[in-house]
Coordinates of C-alpha atoms and ligand atoms in Angstrom, one line a residue:
M42 CA 30.7 27.6 -9.7
T43 CA 29.3 26.0 -6.7
Q44 CA 29.7 22.1 -7.0
N45 CA 26.4 20.4 -8.3
L46 CA 26.3 17.3 -5.6
R47 CA 24.4 14.3 -5.7
I48 CA 23.3 11.5 -3.3
I49 CA 24.3 7.7 -4.6
C50 CA 23.3 4.3 -3.1
K51 CA 26.5 3.2 -1.6
Q52 CA 25.9 0.1 0.0
R53 CA 22.5 -2.1 0.2
P54 CA 21.1 -1.2 3.6
Q55 CA 20.8 -3.9 6.5
G56 CA 17.5 -3.7 8.4
I57 CA 16.9 0.4 9.0
P58 CA 19.2 2.5 6.6
K59 CA 21.9 4.1 7.7
P60 CA 23.4 7.3 6.4
E61 CA 26.7 5.4 6.2
D62 CA 24.3 3.6 3.0
F63 CA 24.8 6.6 1.2
D64 CA 27.3 9.1 -0.2
L65 CA 27.6 12.7 -1.5
I66 CA 29.6 13.1 -4.7
N67 CA 29.7 15.2 -7.3
A68 CA 27.3 14.8 -10.0
P69 CA 28.4 14.3 -13.8
E70 CA 28.8 17.6 -15.7
L71 CA 25.2 18.5 -17.2
T72 CA 24.6 19.5 -20.7
L73 CA 21.5 20.5 -22.0
G74 CA 20.4 18.9 -25.1
Q75 CA 17.0 19.3 -27.4
A76 CA 13.5 19.1 -25.9
Q77 CA 15.6 19.6 -22.7
L78 CA 15.3 21.4 -19.1
R79 CA 17.9 22.4 -16.6
C80 CA 16.5 22.8 -13.5
K81 CA 17.2 23.3 -9.9
I82 CA 15.7 21.2 -7.4
R83 CA 13.5 22.7 -4.7
Y84 CA 12.0 19.8 -2.9
I85 CA 12.8 16.0 -3.1
S86 CA 10.0 13.6 -2.0
L87 CA 11.0 10.8 0.7
D88 CA 9.1 7.6 0.3
P89 CA 8.9 4.1 1.8
Y90 CA 8.9 2.7 -1.2
L91 CA 12.6 3.4 -1.7
R92 CA 13.4 1.2 0.9
G93 CA 12.2 -1.8 -1.4
K94 CA 14.1 -0.5 -3.8
L95 CA 17.1 -0.4 -2.1
S96 CA 16.5 -4.2 -1.3
G97 CA 15.9 -5.0 -5.1
R98 CA 12.2 -5.6 -4.2
H99 CA 10.1 -3.0 -5.5
L100 CA 7.8 -3.2 -8.3
S101 CA 9.3 0.1 -9.9
G102 CA 12.3 -2.0 -10.0
P103 CA 15.8 -1.9 -7.8
I104 CA 18.4 0.7 -6.9
H105 CA 21.5 -0.8 -6.7
P106 CA 24.6 0.2 -5.0
G107 CA 26.5 3.1 -7.0
D108 CA 23.1 4.3 -8.5
P109 CA 22.2 7.7 -7.6
M110 CA 18.7 8.0 -5.6
I111 CA 15.9 8.8 -7.7
S112 CA 12.7 10.0 -6.6
E113 CA 9.9 12.6 -7.1
T114 CA 11.1 16.2 -7.1
V115 CA 9.9 19.4 -7.6
G116 CA 12.5 21.6 -9.6
E117 CA 12.4 25.2 -10.8
I118 CA 13.1 25.5 -14.6
T119 CA 16.2 28.0 -14.8
E120 CA 16.7 27.0 -18.7
S121 CA 14.8 25.5 -21.5
Q122 CA 15.4 24.0 -24.7
D123 CA 11.5 23.3 -25.1
P124 CA 8.7 25.8 -26.5
T125 CA 6.4 24.6 -23.9
F126 CA 8.3 25.2 -20.6
Q127 CA 9.8 28.7 -19.6
P128 CA 12.3 29.5 -17.0
G129 CA 11.0 30.3 -13.7
Q130 CA 8.0 27.6 -14.1
Y131 CA 8.1 24.8 -11.2
I132 CA 7.5 21.4 -12.3
R133 CA 7.6 18.0 -10.8
A134 CA 9.7 14.9 -12.1
F135 CA 11.8 11.9 -10.9
T136 CA 14.8 12.7 -10.8
P137 CA 18.4 12.0 -8.8
W138 CA 18.7 13.5 -5.8
Q139 CA 21.1 16.4 -6.5
H140 CA 21.0 20.2 -6.5
E141 CA 20.8 21.0 -10.3
V142 CA 19.5 18.3 -13.0
V143 CA 18.4 17.9 -16.7
I144 CA 15.7 16.0 -17.5
N145 CA 13.8 15.5 -20.7
A146 CA 11.0 18.0 -21.0
A147 CA 8.9 14.9 -21.8
D148 CA 9.1 13.7 -18.1
A149 CA 8.6 17.0 -16.4
I150 CA 4.8 17.9 -15.0
L151 CA 4.0 21.6 -14.4
I152 CA 2.8 22.2 -11.4
D153 CA 0.6 24.8 -10.0
P154 CA 3.1 27.5 -8.5
A155 CA 0.1 29.2 -6.5
I156 CA 0.0 26.3 -4.0
D157 CA 2.4 27.0 -0.7
P158 CA 4.3 25.4 -0.2
L159 CA 4.8 23.7 -3.2
S160 CA 5.9 20.5 -1.9
L161 CA 2.6 19.8 -1.0
Q162 CA 2.3 18.8 -5.0
I163 CA 4.6 15.7 -4.2
G164 CA 2.8 15.4 -1.0
A165 CA -0.7 15.4 0.3
L166 CA -1.9 16.8 -3.3
G167 CA 0.6 14.2 -4.7
M168 CA 1.6 10.7 -4.9
P169 CA 0.7 10.0 -1.4
G170 CA -2.5 12.1 -1.3
L171 CA -3.7 10.1 -4.7
T172 CA -2.9 6.6 -2.6
A173 CA -5.2 7.9 0.0
Y174 CA -8.1 9.0 -2.0
A175 CA -7.8 6.0 -4.4
G176 CA -7.9 3.6 -1.5
M177 CA -10.6 5.6 0.4
I178 CA -13.1 6.7 -2.8
R179 CA -12.3 3.9 -5.7
L180 CA -11.6 1.1 -3.2
A181 CA -13.8 1.5 -0.1
H182 CA -17.0 2.6 0.5
P183 CA -16.9 5.1 3.8
G184 CA -20.2 6.5 4.9
P185 CA -21.7 7.8 8.1
G186 CA -21.7 5.4 11.0
K187 CA -19.0 3.6 9.7
T188 CA -16.0 2.9 11.3
L189 CA -12.6 3.6 9.6
L190 CA -9.1 2.5 11.1
V191 CA -6.1 3.3 9.4
S192 CA -2.4 2.6 10.6
A193 CA 0.8 5.1 10.2
A194 CA -1.9 7.4 10.7
S195 CA 0.0 10.8 11.1
G196 CA 2.1 10.2 7.8
P197 CA 0.8 11.6 4.4
V198 CA -0.8 9.1 3.3
G199 CA -3.0 7.8 6.6
S200 CA -3.5 11.7 7.5
S201 CA -5.0 12.0 4.3
V202 CA -7.2 8.5 5.0
G203 CA -8.7 9.4 8.1
Q204 CA -9.4 13.1 7.1
I205 CA -11.2 11.8 3.9
G206 CA -12.9 9.4 6.1
K207 CA -14.2 12.3 8.4
I208 CA -15.1 13.8 5.5
Q209 CA -17.3 11.3 4.0
G210 CA -18.8 10.5 8.1
C211 CA -16.8 7.7 9.5
H212 CA -15.9 7.4 12.9
V213 CA -12.6 7.6 12.6
V214 CA -9.8 5.8 14.6
G215 CA -5.6 6.0 13.8
I216 CA -3.0 3.8 14.8
A217 CA 0.5 5.7 15.4
G218 CA 3.5 5.3 17.3
S219 CA 3.6 8.2 19.7
E220 CA 1.4 10.3 22.0
E221 CA 2.5 13.6 19.6
K222 CA 1.4 11.9 16.8
C223 CA -2.0 10.4 18.5
N224 CA -2.4 14.2 20.1
W225 CA -2.1 15.9 16.3
L226 CA -4.7 13.6 14.6
K227 CA -7.0 14.3 17.8
S228 CA -6.5 18.1 18.4
S229 CA -6.0 18.9 14.5
L230 CA -7.4 16.7 12.4
G231 CA -10.4 15.9 14.1
F232 CA -9.9 12.0 14.3
D233 CA -12.4 10.8 16.8
S234 CA -9.6 8.4 18.5
T235 CA -6.3 7.2 18.5
I236 CA -4.3 4.0 19.6
N237 CA -0.6 4.5 20.1
Y238 CA 0.4 0.9 19.2
K239 CA 3.9 1.3 21.1
T240 CA 2.2 2.0 24.6
Q241 CA -1.3 0.6 24.4
D242 CA -2.5 -2.8 24.4
L243 CA -3.4 -2.9 20.8
R244 CA -6.3 -5.6 20.9
E245 CA -7.7 -4.0 23.9
A246 CA -7.6 -0.7 22.6
L247 CA -9.4 -1.8 19.3
A248 CA -12.4 -3.5 21.3
R249 CA -12.9 -0.4 23.2
Q250 CA -12.6 1.8 20.4
C251 CA -14.2 -0.1 17.7
P252 CA -17.2 -1.8 19.8
N253 CA -19.0 -2.5 16.8
G254 CA -16.0 -3.9 14.9
I255 CA -13.6 -2.0 11.7
D256 CA -16.0 -1.7 8.7
I257 CA -12.9 -0.2 6.9
Y258 CA -9.2 -0.6 7.9
F259 CA -6.7 1.0 5.9
D260 CA -3.5 -1.0 6.1
N261 CA -0.2 0.8 5.9
V262 CA 1.8 -1.3 8.0
G263 CA 0.9 -5.2 7.8
G264 CA 2.6 -7.9 10.5
D265 CA 0.6 -7.4 13.9
L266 CA -1.0 -4.3 13.4
L267 CA -2.7 -5.9 10.7
T268 CA -3.8 -9.2 12.3
A269 CA -4.9 -7.4 15.4
A270 CA -7.3 -5.4 13.0
M271 CA -8.6 -8.6 11.0
E272 CA -9.5 -10.0 14.6
H273 CA -11.8 -6.8 14.7
L274 CA -13.6 -7.1 11.5
A275 CA -17.1 -6.1 11.4
L276 CA -19.2 -8.1 9.0
N277 CA -19.1 -6.9 5.4
A278 CA -15.7 -5.0 6.5
E279 CA -13.4 -3.7 3.7
V280 CA -9.5 -3.8 3.9
V281 CA -7.6 -1.8 1.6
L282 CA -3.8 -3.2 1.6
C283 CA -1.5 -0.5 1.0
G284 CA 1.9 -0.7 2.7
L285 CA 4.2 -2.8 4.5
M286 CA 5.9 -0.6 7.0
E287 CA 6.7 -3.6 9.2
Q288 CA 8.4 -5.3 6.4
Y289 CA 10.7 -2.9 4.3
N290 CA 13.4 -2.9 6.6
K291 CA 13.7 -6.9 7.1
D292 CA 15.9 -8.8 4.6
Q293 CA 13.3 -11.7 4.3
P294 CA 9.3 -11.4 4.2
S295 CA 7.7 -12.3 7.0
P296 CA 6.0 -15.9 7.2
G297 CA 2.7 -16.8 5.9
P298 CA 0.9 -15.0 3.4
S299 CA 2.3 -11.5 2.4
P300 CA -0.2 -8.7 1.7
G301 CA 2.6 -7.4 -0.5
L302 CA 1.6 -9.8 -2.9
V303 CA -1.6 -9.1 -3.1
I304 CA -0.8 -5.1 -3.3
K305 CA 1.4 -6.3 -6.0
A306 CA -1.4 -8.3 -8.0
R307 CA -3.7 -5.2 -7.6
A308 CA -5.7 -8.3 -6.2
T309 CA -9.3 -8.3 -4.1
V310 CA -9.4 -10.5 -1.3
R311 CA -13.2 -11.4 -0.4
G312 CA -14.6 -13.5 2.4
L313 CA -17.0 -16.1 1.1
V314 CA -19.7 -17.4 3.2
V315 CA -21.6 -19.9 0.9
Y316 CA -25.0 -19.1 3.2
D317 CA -24.9 -15.6 1.8
H318 CA -25.7 -17.0 -1.9
E319 CA -28.6 -19.2 -1.4
D320 CA -30.3 -16.8 -3.9
L321 CA -28.1 -18.0 -6.6
R322 CA -29.2 -21.8 -6.2
E323 CA -31.9 -21.9 -8.9
Q324 CA -29.4 -20.3 -11.3
F325 CA -26.2 -22.6 -10.1
L326 CA -28.5 -25.8 -10.4
A327 CA -29.9 -25.0 -14.2
Q328 CA -26.5 -24.2 -15.6
A329 CA -24.4 -27.2 -13.6
K330 CA -27.1 -29.5 -14.7
L331 CA -26.4 -28.6 -17.8
W332 CA -22.5 -28.7 -17.8
L333 CA -22.8 -32.3 -16.3
K334 CA -25.3 -33.0 -18.8
N335 CA -22.8 -31.8 -21.9
G336 CA -19.8 -33.6 -20.1
Q337 CA -18.4 -30.1 -19.2
I338 CA -18.0 -30.8 -15.8
Q339 CA -16.9 -33.8 -14.1
F340 CA -17.3 -35.3 -10.8
K341 CA -15.3 -37.5 -8.7
E342 CA -16.6 -39.4 -5.1
D343 CA -14.8 -41.3 -2.6
V344 CA -17.7 -43.5 -1.1
S345 CA -17.4 -45.4 2.3
Q346 CA -19.7 -48.4 2.6
G347 CA -22.2 -48.5 6.0
L348 CA -22.7 -46.3 8.9
E349 CA -19.8 -47.6 10.9
S350 CA -17.3 -46.6 8.1
A351 CA -18.2 -43.1 8.9
P352 CA -15.6 -42.1 11.7
Q353 CA -13.0 -43.6 9.7
A354 CA -13.7 -41.9 6.4
F355 CA -13.9 -38.3 8.5
A356 CA -10.7 -39.2 9.8
R357 CA -9.5 -40.2 6.4
L358 CA -10.8 -37.3 5.0
M359 CA -9.5 -34.9 7.4
A360 CA -5.8 -36.7 6.9
G361 CA -6.4 -35.6 3.5
Q362 CA -6.5 -39.4 2.1
N363 CA -10.1 -38.9 0.5
F364 CA -10.3 -38.6 -3.5
G365 CA -13.3 -36.7 -4.4
K366 CA -16.2 -36.2 -2.5
A367 CA -16.1 -38.0 0.7
I368 CA -19.5 -39.7 0.9
V369 CA -20.5 -42.4 3.0
K370 CA -23.2 -45.0 1.7
L371 CA -25.8 -46.5 4.0
Ligands
NAP430 N1 0.2 0.8 -2.3 C1 0.7 2.3 -2.9 O1 0.6 2.5 -3.9 C2 1.4 3.1 -1.9 C3 1.7 4.4 -2.2 C4 2.3 5.4 -1.5 C5 2.3 4.7 0.0 N2 2.1 3.5 0.2 C6 2.7 3.2 1.8 O2 1.6 3.7 2.4 C7 2.6 3.9 3.9 C8 2.4 5.3 4.5 O3 3.1 5.7 3.2 P1 3.8 7.3 3.8 O4 4.4 7.9 2.7 O5 2.6 8.0 4.4 O6 4.8 7.2 5.1 P2 4.8 7.4 6.8 O7 3.3 7.5 6.8 O8 5.0 9.2 6.8 O9 5.9 6.8 7.1 C9 5.8 5.8 7.6 C10 5.1 5.4 9.2 O10 5.1 4.0 9.2 C11 4.9 4.3 10.7 N3 5.4 2.5 11.1 C12 4.5 1.4 11.7 N4 5.0 0.6 11.9 C13 6.6 0.5 11.4 C14 7.5 0.0 11.2 N5 7.2 -1.3 11.8 N6 8.7 0.7 11.2 C15 8.4 2.2 10.9 N7 7.4 2.8 10.6 C16 6.6 2.3 11.0 C17 6.0 5.1 11.5 O11 4.7 5.7 12.4 P3 4.4 5.6 13.8 O12 5.1 6.3 14.7 O13 2.9 5.5 13.5 O14 4.8 3.9 13.8 C18 6.3 5.9 10.3 O15 5.9 7.4 10.6 C19 3.8 3.2 3.4 O16 3.6 1.6 3.9 C20 3.9 3.0 1.9 O17 4.5 2.1 1.2 C21 1.8 2.4 -0.4

């Protein structure tokens, strides 16, 4: 009988993971119980989030040294103890990285055997594809004439984002890290233009390729790419924070507000300019007067006396020494 080998995490990677951080061992012997399936693993999905799990920082939980590496896989059922699954069918499930597994039937999802290759169901038609679709169709509002910028553009998420953008009529600019990737994006996928962030001046290229600003930035990287894209946002732009390739290999998060916190909280971040909301003034006044009258809101003023006190009062305000609305009474 051939060995059933398994890959485990041997030690927490420092920086970019190395083969030495993993080990190949014999998997424990498998026994097939009620409502379980025996499967031969045909494809294993490798995804950036696994790096976060290896650091113990991913929202789906950690992978510790000694643990098997687990991710989404495509398996072929060889034996079934569940009447809804038959040998020869293909499933996707989260399983250890090993040749053969036994899993609970309840954790397996049948996949379409007609899709060739089957691996598409853990790629462009799987989680990464869904990520792109959800971001573009539910969170952003792509449309004709809009400029869409996407980073890590040649990966399964980024390439799907760009192509959905083209289908929706956007002008699509992709950021990628090699000429080969950039050429593929333009010649095969129909991206309008690309930026090789490793060889080009990013900000100059963004100004040239997005002359009216970026309407949608789909961020897979964070760091300086995010900063540069933010510097070129068009009015009412939409930013979808999806991934943090720039951070995953670091021991400590980069300083400053982390997009990771926004992602984890599924938060919506909106820019506010009060002048855009003048139409609310009457409604606001009526409501706030009532709240004030009923004692539901209170106010505090920090009142300085006389015109000549204004510079000092302003200095106090900017030094954080005011307490309440800074006012000068003449
Ligand atoms: N929010 C979610 O639910 C969700 C779901 C799925 C994926 N994601 C995120 O989406 C992003 C893309 O995922 P994917 O599966 O499509 O991966 P991917 O693009 O195939 O692989 C990562 C790519 O990121 C690029 N990259 C940019 N800066 C990098 C850096 N500092 N270090 C290493 N690589 C860098 C590399 O391409 P270049 O040559 O172009 O640099 C690399 O090929 C990831 O950030 C992932 O975590 C998020």
